[in-house]
Coordinates of C-alpha atoms in Angstrom, one line a residue:
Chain A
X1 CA 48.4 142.1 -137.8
X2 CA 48.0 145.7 -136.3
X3 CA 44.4 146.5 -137.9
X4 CA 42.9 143.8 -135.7
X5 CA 43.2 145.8 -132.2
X6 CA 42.1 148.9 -134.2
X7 CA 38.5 147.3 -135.4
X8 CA 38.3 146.1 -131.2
X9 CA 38.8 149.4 -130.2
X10 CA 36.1 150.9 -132.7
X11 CA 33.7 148.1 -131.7
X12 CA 34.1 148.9 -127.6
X13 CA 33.5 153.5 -128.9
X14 CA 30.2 152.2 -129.7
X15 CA 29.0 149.9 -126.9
X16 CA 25.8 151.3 -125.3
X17 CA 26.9 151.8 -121.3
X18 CA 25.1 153.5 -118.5
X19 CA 25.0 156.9 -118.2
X20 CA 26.5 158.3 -115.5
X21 CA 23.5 159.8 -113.7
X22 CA 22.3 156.5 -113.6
X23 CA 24.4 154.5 -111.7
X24 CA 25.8 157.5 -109.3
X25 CA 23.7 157.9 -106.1
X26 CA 20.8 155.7 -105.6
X27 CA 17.5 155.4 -106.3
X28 CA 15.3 156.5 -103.4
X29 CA 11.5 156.6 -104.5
X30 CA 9.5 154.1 -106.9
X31 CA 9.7 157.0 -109.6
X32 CA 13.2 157.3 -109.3
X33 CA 13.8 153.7 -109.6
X34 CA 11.1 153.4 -112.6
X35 CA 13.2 156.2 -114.4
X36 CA 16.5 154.5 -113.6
X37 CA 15.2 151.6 -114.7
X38 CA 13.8 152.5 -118.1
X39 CA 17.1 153.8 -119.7
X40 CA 19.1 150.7 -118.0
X41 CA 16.5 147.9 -120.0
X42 CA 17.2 150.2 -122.6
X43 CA 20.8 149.9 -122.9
X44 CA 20.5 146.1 -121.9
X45 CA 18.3 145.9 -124.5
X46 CA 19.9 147.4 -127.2
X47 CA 22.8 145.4 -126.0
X48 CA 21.5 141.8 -126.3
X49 CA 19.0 142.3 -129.1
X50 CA 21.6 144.3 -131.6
X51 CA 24.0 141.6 -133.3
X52 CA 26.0 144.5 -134.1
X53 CA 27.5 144.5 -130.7
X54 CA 28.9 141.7 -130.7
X55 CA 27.4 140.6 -127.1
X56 CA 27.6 136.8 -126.7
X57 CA 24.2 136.2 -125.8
X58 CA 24.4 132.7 -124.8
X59 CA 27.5 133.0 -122.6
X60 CA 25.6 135.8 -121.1
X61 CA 22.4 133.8 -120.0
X62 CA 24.8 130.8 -118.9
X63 CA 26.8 133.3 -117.2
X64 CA 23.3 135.2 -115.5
X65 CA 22.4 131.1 -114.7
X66 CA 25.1 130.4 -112.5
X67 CA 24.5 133.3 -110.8
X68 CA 20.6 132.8 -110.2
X69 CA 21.6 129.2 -109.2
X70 CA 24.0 131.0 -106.3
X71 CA 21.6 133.5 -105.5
X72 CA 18.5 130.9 -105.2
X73 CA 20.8 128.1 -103.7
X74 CA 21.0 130.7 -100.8
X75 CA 17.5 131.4 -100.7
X76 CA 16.5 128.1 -100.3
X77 CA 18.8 127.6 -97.5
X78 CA 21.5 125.7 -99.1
X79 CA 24.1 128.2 -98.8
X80 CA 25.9 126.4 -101.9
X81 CA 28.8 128.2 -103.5
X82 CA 28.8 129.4 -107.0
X83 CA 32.4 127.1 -107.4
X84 CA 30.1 123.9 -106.1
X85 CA 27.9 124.4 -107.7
X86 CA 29.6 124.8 -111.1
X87 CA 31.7 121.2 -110.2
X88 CA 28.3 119.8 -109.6
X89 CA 27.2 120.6 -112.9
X90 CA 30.4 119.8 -114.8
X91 CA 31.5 117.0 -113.3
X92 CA 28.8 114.7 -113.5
X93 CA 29.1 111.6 -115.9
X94 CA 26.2 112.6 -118.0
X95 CA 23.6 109.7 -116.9
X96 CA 24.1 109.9 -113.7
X97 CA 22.4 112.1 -110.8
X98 CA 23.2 115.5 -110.2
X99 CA 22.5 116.3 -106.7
X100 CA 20.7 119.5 -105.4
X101 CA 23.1 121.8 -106.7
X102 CA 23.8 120.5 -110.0
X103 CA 19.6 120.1 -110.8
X104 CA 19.4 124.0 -109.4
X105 CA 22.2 125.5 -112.0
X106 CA 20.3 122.7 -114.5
X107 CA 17.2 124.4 -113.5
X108 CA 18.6 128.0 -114.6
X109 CA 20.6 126.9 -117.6
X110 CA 16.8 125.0 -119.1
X111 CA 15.5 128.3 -117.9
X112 CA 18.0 130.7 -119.7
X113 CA 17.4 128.3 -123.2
X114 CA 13.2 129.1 -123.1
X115 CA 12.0 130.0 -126.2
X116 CA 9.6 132.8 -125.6
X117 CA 8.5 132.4 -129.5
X118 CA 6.0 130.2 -130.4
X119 CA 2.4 128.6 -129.2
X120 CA 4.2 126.1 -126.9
X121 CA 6.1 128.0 -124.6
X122 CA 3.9 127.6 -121.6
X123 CA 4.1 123.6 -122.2
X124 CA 8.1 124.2 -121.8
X125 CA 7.9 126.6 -119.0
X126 CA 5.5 124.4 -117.0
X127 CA 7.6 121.8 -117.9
X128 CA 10.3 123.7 -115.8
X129 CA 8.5 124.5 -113.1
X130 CA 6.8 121.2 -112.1
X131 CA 3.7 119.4 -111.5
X132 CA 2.7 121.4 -108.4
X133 CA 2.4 124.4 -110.1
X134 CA 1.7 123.6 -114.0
X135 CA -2.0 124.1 -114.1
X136 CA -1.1 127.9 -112.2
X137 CA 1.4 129.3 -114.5
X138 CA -0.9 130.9 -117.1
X139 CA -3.3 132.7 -114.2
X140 CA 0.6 133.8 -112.7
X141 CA 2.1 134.7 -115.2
X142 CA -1.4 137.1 -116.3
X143 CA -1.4 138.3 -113.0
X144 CA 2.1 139.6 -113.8
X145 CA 1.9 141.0 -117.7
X146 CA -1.4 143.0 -116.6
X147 CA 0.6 144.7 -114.0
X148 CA 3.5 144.7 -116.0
X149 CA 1.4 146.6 -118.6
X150 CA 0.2 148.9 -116.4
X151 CA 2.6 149.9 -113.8
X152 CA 5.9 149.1 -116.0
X153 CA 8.0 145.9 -116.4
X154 CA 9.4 145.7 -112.4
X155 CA 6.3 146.3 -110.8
X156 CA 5.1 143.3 -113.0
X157 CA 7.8 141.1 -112.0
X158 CA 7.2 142.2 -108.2
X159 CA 3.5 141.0 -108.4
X160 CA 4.5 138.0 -110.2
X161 CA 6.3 137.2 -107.4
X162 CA 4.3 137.6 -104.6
X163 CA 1.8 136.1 -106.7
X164 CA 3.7 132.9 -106.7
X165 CA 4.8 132.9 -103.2
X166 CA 1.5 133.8 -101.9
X167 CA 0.7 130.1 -103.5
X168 CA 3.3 128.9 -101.9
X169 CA 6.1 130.6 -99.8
X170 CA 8.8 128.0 -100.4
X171 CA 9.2 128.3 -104.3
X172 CA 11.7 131.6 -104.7
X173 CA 13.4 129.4 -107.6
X174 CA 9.6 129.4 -109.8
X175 CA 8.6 133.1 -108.6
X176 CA 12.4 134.5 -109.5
X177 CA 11.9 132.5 -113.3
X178 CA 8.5 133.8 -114.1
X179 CA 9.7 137.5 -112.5
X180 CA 12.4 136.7 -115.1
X181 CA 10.0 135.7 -117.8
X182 CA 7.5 138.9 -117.5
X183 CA 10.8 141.1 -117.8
X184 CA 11.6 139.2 -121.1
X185 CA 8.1 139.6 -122.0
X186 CA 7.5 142.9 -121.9
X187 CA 10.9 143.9 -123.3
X188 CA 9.8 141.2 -126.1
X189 CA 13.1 139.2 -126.0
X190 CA 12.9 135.9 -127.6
X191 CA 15.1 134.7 -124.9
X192 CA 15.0 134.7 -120.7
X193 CA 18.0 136.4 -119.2
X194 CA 18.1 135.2 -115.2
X195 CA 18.2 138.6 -113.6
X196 CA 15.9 138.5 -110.5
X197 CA 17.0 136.4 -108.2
X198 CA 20.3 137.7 -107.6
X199 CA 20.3 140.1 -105.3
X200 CA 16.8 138.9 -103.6
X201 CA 17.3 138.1 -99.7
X202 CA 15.1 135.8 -97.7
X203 CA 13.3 138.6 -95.8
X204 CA 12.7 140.4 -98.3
X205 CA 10.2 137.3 -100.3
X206 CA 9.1 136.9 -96.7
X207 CA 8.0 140.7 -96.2
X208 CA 6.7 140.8 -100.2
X209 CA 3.6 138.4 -98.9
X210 CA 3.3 139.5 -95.4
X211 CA 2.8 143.4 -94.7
X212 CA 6.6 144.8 -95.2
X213 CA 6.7 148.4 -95.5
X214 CA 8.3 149.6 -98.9
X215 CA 9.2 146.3 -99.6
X216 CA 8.0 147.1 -103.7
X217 CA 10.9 149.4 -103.3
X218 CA 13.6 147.2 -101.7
X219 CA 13.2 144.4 -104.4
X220 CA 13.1 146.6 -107.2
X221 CA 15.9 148.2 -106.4
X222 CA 17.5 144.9 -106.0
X223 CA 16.3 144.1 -109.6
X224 CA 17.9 147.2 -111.0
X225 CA 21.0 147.0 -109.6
X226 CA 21.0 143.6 -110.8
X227 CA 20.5 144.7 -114.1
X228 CA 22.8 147.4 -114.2
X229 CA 25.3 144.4 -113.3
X230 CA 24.2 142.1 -116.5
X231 CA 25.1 145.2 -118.4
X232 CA 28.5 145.6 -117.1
X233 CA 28.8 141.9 -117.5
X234 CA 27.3 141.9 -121.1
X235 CA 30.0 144.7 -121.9
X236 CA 32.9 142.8 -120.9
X237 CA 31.9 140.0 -122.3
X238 CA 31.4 141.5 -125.7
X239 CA 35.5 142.8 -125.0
X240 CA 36.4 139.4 -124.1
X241 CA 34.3 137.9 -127.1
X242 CA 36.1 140.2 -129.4
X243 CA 39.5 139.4 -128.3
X244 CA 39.1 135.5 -128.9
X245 CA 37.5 136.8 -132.0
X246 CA 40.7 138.4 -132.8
X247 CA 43.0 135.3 -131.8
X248 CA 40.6 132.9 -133.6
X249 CA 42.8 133.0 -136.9
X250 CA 45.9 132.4 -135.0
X251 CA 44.6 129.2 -133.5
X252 CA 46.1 126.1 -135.9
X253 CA 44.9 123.0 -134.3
X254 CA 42.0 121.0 -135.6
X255 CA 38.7 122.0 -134.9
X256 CA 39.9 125.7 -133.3
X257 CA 37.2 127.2 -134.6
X258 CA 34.6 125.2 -133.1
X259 CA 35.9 125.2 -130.2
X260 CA 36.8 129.1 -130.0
X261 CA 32.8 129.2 -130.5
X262 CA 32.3 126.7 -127.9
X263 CA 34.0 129.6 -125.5
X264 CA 31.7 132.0 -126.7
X265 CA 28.2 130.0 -125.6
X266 CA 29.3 128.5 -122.5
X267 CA 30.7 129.8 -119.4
X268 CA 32.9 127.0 -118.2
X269 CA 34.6 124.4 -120.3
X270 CA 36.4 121.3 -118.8
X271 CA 38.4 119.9 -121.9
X272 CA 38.1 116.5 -121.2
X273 CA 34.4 116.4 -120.8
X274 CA 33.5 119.0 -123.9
X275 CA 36.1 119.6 -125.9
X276 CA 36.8 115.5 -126.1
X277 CA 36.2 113.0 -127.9
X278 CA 34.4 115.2 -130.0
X279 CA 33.5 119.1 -129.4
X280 CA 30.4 119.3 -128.0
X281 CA 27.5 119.8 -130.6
X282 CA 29.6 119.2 -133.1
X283 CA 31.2 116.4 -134.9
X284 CA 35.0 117.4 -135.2
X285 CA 37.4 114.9 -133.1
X286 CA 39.3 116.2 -130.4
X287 CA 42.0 114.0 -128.5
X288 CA 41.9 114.8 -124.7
X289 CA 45.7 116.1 -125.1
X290 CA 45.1 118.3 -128.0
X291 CA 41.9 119.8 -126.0
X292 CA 44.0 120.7 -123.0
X293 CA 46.9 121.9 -125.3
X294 CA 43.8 124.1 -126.9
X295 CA 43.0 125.4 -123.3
X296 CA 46.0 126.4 -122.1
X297 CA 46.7 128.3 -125.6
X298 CA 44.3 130.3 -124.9
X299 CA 45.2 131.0 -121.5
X300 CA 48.5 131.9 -122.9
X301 CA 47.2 134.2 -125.3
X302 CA 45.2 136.0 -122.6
X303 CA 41.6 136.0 -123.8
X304 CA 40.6 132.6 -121.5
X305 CA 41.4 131.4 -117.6
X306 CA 41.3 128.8 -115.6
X307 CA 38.3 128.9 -112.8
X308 CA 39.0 126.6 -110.3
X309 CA 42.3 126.8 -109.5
X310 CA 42.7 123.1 -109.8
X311 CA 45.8 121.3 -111.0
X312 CA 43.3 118.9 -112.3
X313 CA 39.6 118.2 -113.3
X314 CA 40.3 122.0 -114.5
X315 CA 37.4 124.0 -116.2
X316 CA 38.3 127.3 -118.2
X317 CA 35.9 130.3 -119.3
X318 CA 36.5 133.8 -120.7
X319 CA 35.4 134.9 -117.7
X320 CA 37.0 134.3 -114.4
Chain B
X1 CA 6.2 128.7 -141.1
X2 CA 2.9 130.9 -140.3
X3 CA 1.6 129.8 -136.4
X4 CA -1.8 128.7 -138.7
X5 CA 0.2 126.0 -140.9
X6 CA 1.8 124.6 -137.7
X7 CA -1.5 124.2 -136.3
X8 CA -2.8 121.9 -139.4
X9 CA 0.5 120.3 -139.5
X10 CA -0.2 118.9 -135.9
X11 CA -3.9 118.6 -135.8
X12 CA -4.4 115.1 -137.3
X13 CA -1.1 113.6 -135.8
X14 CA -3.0 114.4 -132.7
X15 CA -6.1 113.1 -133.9
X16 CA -4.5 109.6 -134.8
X17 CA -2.9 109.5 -131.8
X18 CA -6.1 109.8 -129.8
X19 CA -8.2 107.0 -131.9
X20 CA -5.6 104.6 -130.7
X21 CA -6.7 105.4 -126.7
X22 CA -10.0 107.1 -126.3
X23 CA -8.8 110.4 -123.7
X24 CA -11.8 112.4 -124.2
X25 CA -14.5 110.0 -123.7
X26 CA -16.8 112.5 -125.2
X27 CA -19.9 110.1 -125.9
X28 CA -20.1 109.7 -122.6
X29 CA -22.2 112.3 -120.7
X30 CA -20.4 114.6 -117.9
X31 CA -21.4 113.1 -114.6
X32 CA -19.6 109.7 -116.0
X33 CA -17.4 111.0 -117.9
X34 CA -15.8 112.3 -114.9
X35 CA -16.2 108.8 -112.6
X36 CA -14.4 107.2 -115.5
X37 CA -11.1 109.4 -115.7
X38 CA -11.4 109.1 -111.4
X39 CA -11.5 105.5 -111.9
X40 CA -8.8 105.5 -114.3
X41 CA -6.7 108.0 -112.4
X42 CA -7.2 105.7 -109.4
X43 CA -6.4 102.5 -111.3
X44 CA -3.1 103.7 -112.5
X45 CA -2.1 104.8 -109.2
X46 CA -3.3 101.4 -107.4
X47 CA -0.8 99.6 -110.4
X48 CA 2.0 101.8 -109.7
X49 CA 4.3 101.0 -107.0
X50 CA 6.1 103.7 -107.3
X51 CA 4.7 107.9 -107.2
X52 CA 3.2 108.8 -110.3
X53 CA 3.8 112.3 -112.1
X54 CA 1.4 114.4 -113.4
X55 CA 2.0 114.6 -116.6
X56 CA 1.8 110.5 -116.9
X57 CA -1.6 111.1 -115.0
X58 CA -2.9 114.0 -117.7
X59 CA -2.5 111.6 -120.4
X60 CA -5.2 109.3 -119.4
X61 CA -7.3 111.9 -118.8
X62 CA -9.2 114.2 -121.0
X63 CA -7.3 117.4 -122.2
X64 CA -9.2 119.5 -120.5
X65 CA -9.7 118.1 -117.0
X66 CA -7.8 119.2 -114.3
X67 CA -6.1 116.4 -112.4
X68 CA -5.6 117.9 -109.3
X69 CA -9.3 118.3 -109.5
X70 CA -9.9 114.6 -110.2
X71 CA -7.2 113.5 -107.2
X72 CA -9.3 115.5 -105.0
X73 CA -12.5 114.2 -105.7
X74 CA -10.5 110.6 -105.1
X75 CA -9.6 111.9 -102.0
X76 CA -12.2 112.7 -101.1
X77 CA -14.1 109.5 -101.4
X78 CA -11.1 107.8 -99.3
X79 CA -12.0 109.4 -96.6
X80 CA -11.7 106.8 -93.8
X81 CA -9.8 104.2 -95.4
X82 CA -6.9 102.5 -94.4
X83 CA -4.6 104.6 -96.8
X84 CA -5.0 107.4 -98.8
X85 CA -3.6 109.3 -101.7
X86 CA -0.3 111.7 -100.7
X87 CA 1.8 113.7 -102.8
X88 CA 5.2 112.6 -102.2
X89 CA 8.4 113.4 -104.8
X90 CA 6.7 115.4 -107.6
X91 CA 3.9 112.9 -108.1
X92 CA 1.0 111.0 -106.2
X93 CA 0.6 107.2 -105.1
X94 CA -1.5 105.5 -102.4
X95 CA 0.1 104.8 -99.0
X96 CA -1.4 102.9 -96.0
X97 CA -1.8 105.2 -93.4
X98 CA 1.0 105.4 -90.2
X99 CA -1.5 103.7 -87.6
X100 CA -1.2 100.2 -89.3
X101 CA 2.4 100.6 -89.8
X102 CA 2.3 97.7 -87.1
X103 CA -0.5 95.2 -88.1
X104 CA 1.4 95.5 -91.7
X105 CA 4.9 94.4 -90.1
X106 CA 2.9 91.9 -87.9
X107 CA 1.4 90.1 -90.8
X108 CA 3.5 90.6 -94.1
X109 CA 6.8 89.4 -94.6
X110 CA 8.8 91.7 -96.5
X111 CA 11.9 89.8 -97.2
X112 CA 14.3 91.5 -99.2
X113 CA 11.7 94.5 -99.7
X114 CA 13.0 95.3 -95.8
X115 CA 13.9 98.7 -95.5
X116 CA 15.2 98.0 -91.4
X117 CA 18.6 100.4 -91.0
X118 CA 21.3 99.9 -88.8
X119 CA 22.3 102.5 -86.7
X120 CA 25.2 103.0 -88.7
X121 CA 23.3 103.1 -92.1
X122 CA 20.7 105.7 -91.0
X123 CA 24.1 107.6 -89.9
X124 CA 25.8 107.5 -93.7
X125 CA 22.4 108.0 -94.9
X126 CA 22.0 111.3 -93.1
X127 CA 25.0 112.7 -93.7
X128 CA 24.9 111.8 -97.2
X129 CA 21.7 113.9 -97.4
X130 CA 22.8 116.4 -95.4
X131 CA 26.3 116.9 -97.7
X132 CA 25.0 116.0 -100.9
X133 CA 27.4 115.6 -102.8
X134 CA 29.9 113.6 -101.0
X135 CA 32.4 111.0 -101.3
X136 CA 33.8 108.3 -99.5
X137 CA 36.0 110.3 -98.3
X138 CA 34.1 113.6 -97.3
X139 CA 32.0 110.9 -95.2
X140 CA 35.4 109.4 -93.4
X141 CA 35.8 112.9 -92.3
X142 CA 32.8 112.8 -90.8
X143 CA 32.2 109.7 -89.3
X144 CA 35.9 109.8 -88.2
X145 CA 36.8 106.4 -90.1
X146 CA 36.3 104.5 -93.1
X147 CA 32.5 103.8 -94.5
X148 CA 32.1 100.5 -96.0
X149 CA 32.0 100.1 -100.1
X150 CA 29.1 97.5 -99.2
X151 CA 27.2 99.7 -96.1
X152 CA 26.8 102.2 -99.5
X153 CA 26.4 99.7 -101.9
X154 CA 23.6 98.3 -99.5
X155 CA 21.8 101.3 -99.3
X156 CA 22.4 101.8 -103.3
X157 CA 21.2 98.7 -103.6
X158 CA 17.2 100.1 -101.6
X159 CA 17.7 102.6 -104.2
X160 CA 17.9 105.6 -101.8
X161 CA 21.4 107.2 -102.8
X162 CA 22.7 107.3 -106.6
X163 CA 26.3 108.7 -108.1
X164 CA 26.4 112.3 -108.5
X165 CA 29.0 114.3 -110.1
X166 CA 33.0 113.4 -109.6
X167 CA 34.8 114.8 -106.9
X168 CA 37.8 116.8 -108.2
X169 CA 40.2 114.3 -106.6
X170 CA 42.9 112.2 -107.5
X171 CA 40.9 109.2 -108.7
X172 CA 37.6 110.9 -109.5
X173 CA 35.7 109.1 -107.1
X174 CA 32.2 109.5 -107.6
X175 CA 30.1 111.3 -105.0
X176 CA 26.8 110.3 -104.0
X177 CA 23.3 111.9 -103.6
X178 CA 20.1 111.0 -102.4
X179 CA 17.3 109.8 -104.4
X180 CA 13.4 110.3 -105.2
X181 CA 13.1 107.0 -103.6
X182 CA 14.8 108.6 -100.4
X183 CA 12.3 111.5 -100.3
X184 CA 9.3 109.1 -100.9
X185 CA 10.5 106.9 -98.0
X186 CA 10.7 109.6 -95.7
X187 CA 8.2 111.5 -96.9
X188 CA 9.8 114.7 -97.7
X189 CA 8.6 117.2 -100.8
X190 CA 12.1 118.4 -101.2
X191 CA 15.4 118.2 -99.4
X192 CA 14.1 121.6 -97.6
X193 CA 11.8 119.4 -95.9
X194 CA 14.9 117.7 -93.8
X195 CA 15.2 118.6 -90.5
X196 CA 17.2 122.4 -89.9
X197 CA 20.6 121.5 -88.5
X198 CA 21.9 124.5 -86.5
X199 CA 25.3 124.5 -88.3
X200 CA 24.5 127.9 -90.3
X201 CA 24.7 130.4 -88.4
X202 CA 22.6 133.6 -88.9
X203 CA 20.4 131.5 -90.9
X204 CA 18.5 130.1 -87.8
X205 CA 15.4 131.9 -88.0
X206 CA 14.5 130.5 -91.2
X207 CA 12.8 127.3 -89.8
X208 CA 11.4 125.1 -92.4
X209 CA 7.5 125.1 -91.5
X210 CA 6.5 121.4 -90.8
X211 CA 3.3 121.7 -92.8
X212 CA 3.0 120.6 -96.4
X213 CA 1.8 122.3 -99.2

């Protein structure tokens, strides 16, 4: 099957990326980072909302949700690792208690699932952020749209922020989500992409409610940068997603189909726990053997790796 | 489906729902109106022995009213009593006050309901919420030898730790964590609220502020 690699190739010609003004130097004034920043939501944007790229949405929001969990988990003074907190998560009987780290990536992942569609989506977001702050998400989240509407989408999420954390300073997990709401908002996504927390410090939240000089600067920087990252990761993703695409036919055991799309939605698989008894959403059986067998296939065909390095309780993604 | 058909579809599921438990109390004139959803605010939490969310509180209120309003108003009025109303874990409940701590031990006896530690128990207890998630034998590193199955199944037992995710071991032994109950009992908000231990380094000026929101 030659044609195959030829229709990938095609497919990557046409991927939006970054132009190269954009990401050489750095942004050094609020107007350069406000230009910066338009054409790199633009690209992002054209790159989850267009089917036609073949960007796997949901492995990209999974994907941005372990990396808000990391990025939070260290603002909150955990100082988890992304690897712990990814076994937390994935190794928990379902039933039984997380722990801090697993509830914080279960936090992101709920987060990265909103529905921005609909009458009821401030019921499910202040279902996500908790009785201590459910009757102040709607005043929050105004204070951040009129800003957003009137000095552009990352000056909104900055006074979303500090609107939250001038409630209260010890909440960077709730100000980071509703930064990362008034971004989806006012790019009208239908879905939350986790993109503010991850390069955020500590002293920065600190200095963005106390009197820190050009800290509106810092943080949106941060946020850009951040964003330029989801569109590399949204690029190789769509690569990756196209080469198990391609491999999809090949696959002959039971269910490969499924399960190839199970790869394409989530961002680590343990075999055993998703693939088995039955793959996960679905109804088609799955012996534990045949799921590993299906894992290490596509290992062996290149287009899916192992993540922890284990030699057991092993999880595998398309990305490593 | 148009927003505007969704909205009839729901509107008299609603409405049947409410007949069966009178929320709004809207024959009833403000003033009252608002001493009644206190009252019932305060009545659920008096019957609940455990904290109580808000969302479970906002549904024997009416739609409208805000409940952090109400609990304030109820906290008000307890002004000077022996216990008052905290917000521990999420969600409210009454608690005596610290200062009787001893005329409560003097006069009840708690039986089984004892939450007494031994030295050792506080010990696993810590580290376990320190470490979260840990097994066995992440806590025989620690504590240099074995913990017992039944110092952890005792302190499972008061409800304070729970099984958390597998450790990637031979065995897959499960880890443990702590629970609500743990944070109730020791009156912590979150596990931010447990005391800074100066093992990260660099990370010493962020002290966790003692006061509560």
């Amino acid at each position: 099957m030659t044609y195959q690699p030829a229709a990938i190739d095609d497919d990557l010609n046409i991927l939006p990326k970054l132009p190269a003004w954009v990401t050489s130097g750095r942004a050094e004034t609020l107007e350069t980072v406000a230009f910066r920043s338009g054409t790199a939501l633009t690209v992002l944007d054209q790159l989850v909302t267009d089917p036609r790229h073949g960007v796997p949405v949901k492995l990209l929001a999974n994907q941005m949700a372990l990396k808000a969990a990391t990025a939070t988990s260290k603002l909150e003074g955990r100082l988890a690792r992304e690897a712990d907190i990814r076994d937390a998560y994935h190794l928990t009987p379902p039933g039984e208690a997380r722990g801090p780290d697993g509830d914080l990536l279960a936090f992101w992942r709920n987060a990265a699932r909103l529905k921005l569609t609909g009458r009821d989506w401030h019921d499910s977001v202040q279902g996500l952020v908790g009785t201590a702050f459910a009757d102040d998400v709607s005043r929050l989240m105004a204070v951040g749209a009129d800003c957003a509407k009137s000095h552009g989408p990352l000056a909104g999420c900055i006074a979303v922020m500090r609107a939250v954390l001038e409630v209260d300073d010890r909440v960077e997990r709730i100000a980071s989500l509703l930064s990362d709401i008034v971004l989806a908002q006012a790019l009208g996504w239908k879905v939350v992409l986790p993109v503010t927390a991850q390069h955020l410090t500590k002293t920065m939240l600190r200095d963005l409610i106390g009197d820190g000089q050009g800290v509106d600067l810092v943080v949106q920087q941060r946020i850009l940068q951040s964003i330029e990252g989801t569109i590399r990761l949204a690029r190789d993703l769509a690569t990756r997603a196209a080469a198990l695409r391609a491999v999809t036919p090949k696959l002959r055991a039971k269910g490969s189909k499924a399960a190839a799309d199970l790869f394409l939605s989530e961002d680590a698989i343990g075999p055993s726990m998703m693939l088995s008894p039955t793959i996960q959403g679905t109804t088609i059986a799955m012996t534990d053997r045949a799921a590993r067998r299906f894992c290490d296939r596509l290992v062996e065909l290149g287009v899916a790796c192992e993540l922890t390095g284990r030699p057991t309780f092993r999880l595998y993604g398309v990305v490593p | 489906m148009t927003p505007t058909a969704k909205q009839k579809h729901t509107r008299p599921r609603e409405a049947g729902r409410e007949g069966v438990f009178d929320r709004e109390l809207a024959d009833l004139p403000q003033e009252l109106r608002w001493r009644e959803w206190m009252g019932r605010i305060e009545a659920v939490l008096f019957a609940s022995a455990k904290p109580v969310r808000r969302d479970d509180l906002a549904r024997v209120v009416g739609q409208e009213a805000s409940v952090e309003m109400l609990i304030e108003d109820i906290q008000a009025e307890l002004e000077g009593r022996p216990y008052d109303l905290s917000e521990v874990a999420g969600g409210w409940m009454f608690r005596t006050k610290t200062q009787f701590a001893e005329a409560i031990k003097a006069a009840a006896d708690f039986g089984d309901q004892s939450m007494a530690f031994t030295e050792m128990e506080m010990g696993v207890l810590c580290a376990i919420a320190f470490h979260q998630p840990i097994d066995r034998a992440g806590l025989k590193e620690i504590f240099g030898k074995e913990v017992s199955r039944d110092l952890l199944a005792r302190l499972r037992f008061k409800d304070l730790i729970a099984s958390g995710p597998r450790a990637p071991r031979p065995g897959a032994p499960h880890t443990f964590v702590t629970t609500a109950t743990f944070l109730t009992m020791f009156d912590l908000q979150t596990l931010r609220d447990l005391p800074k231990l100066d093992l990260a380094v660099g990370n010493a000026d962020e002290e966790i502020q003692p006061t509560q929101n």
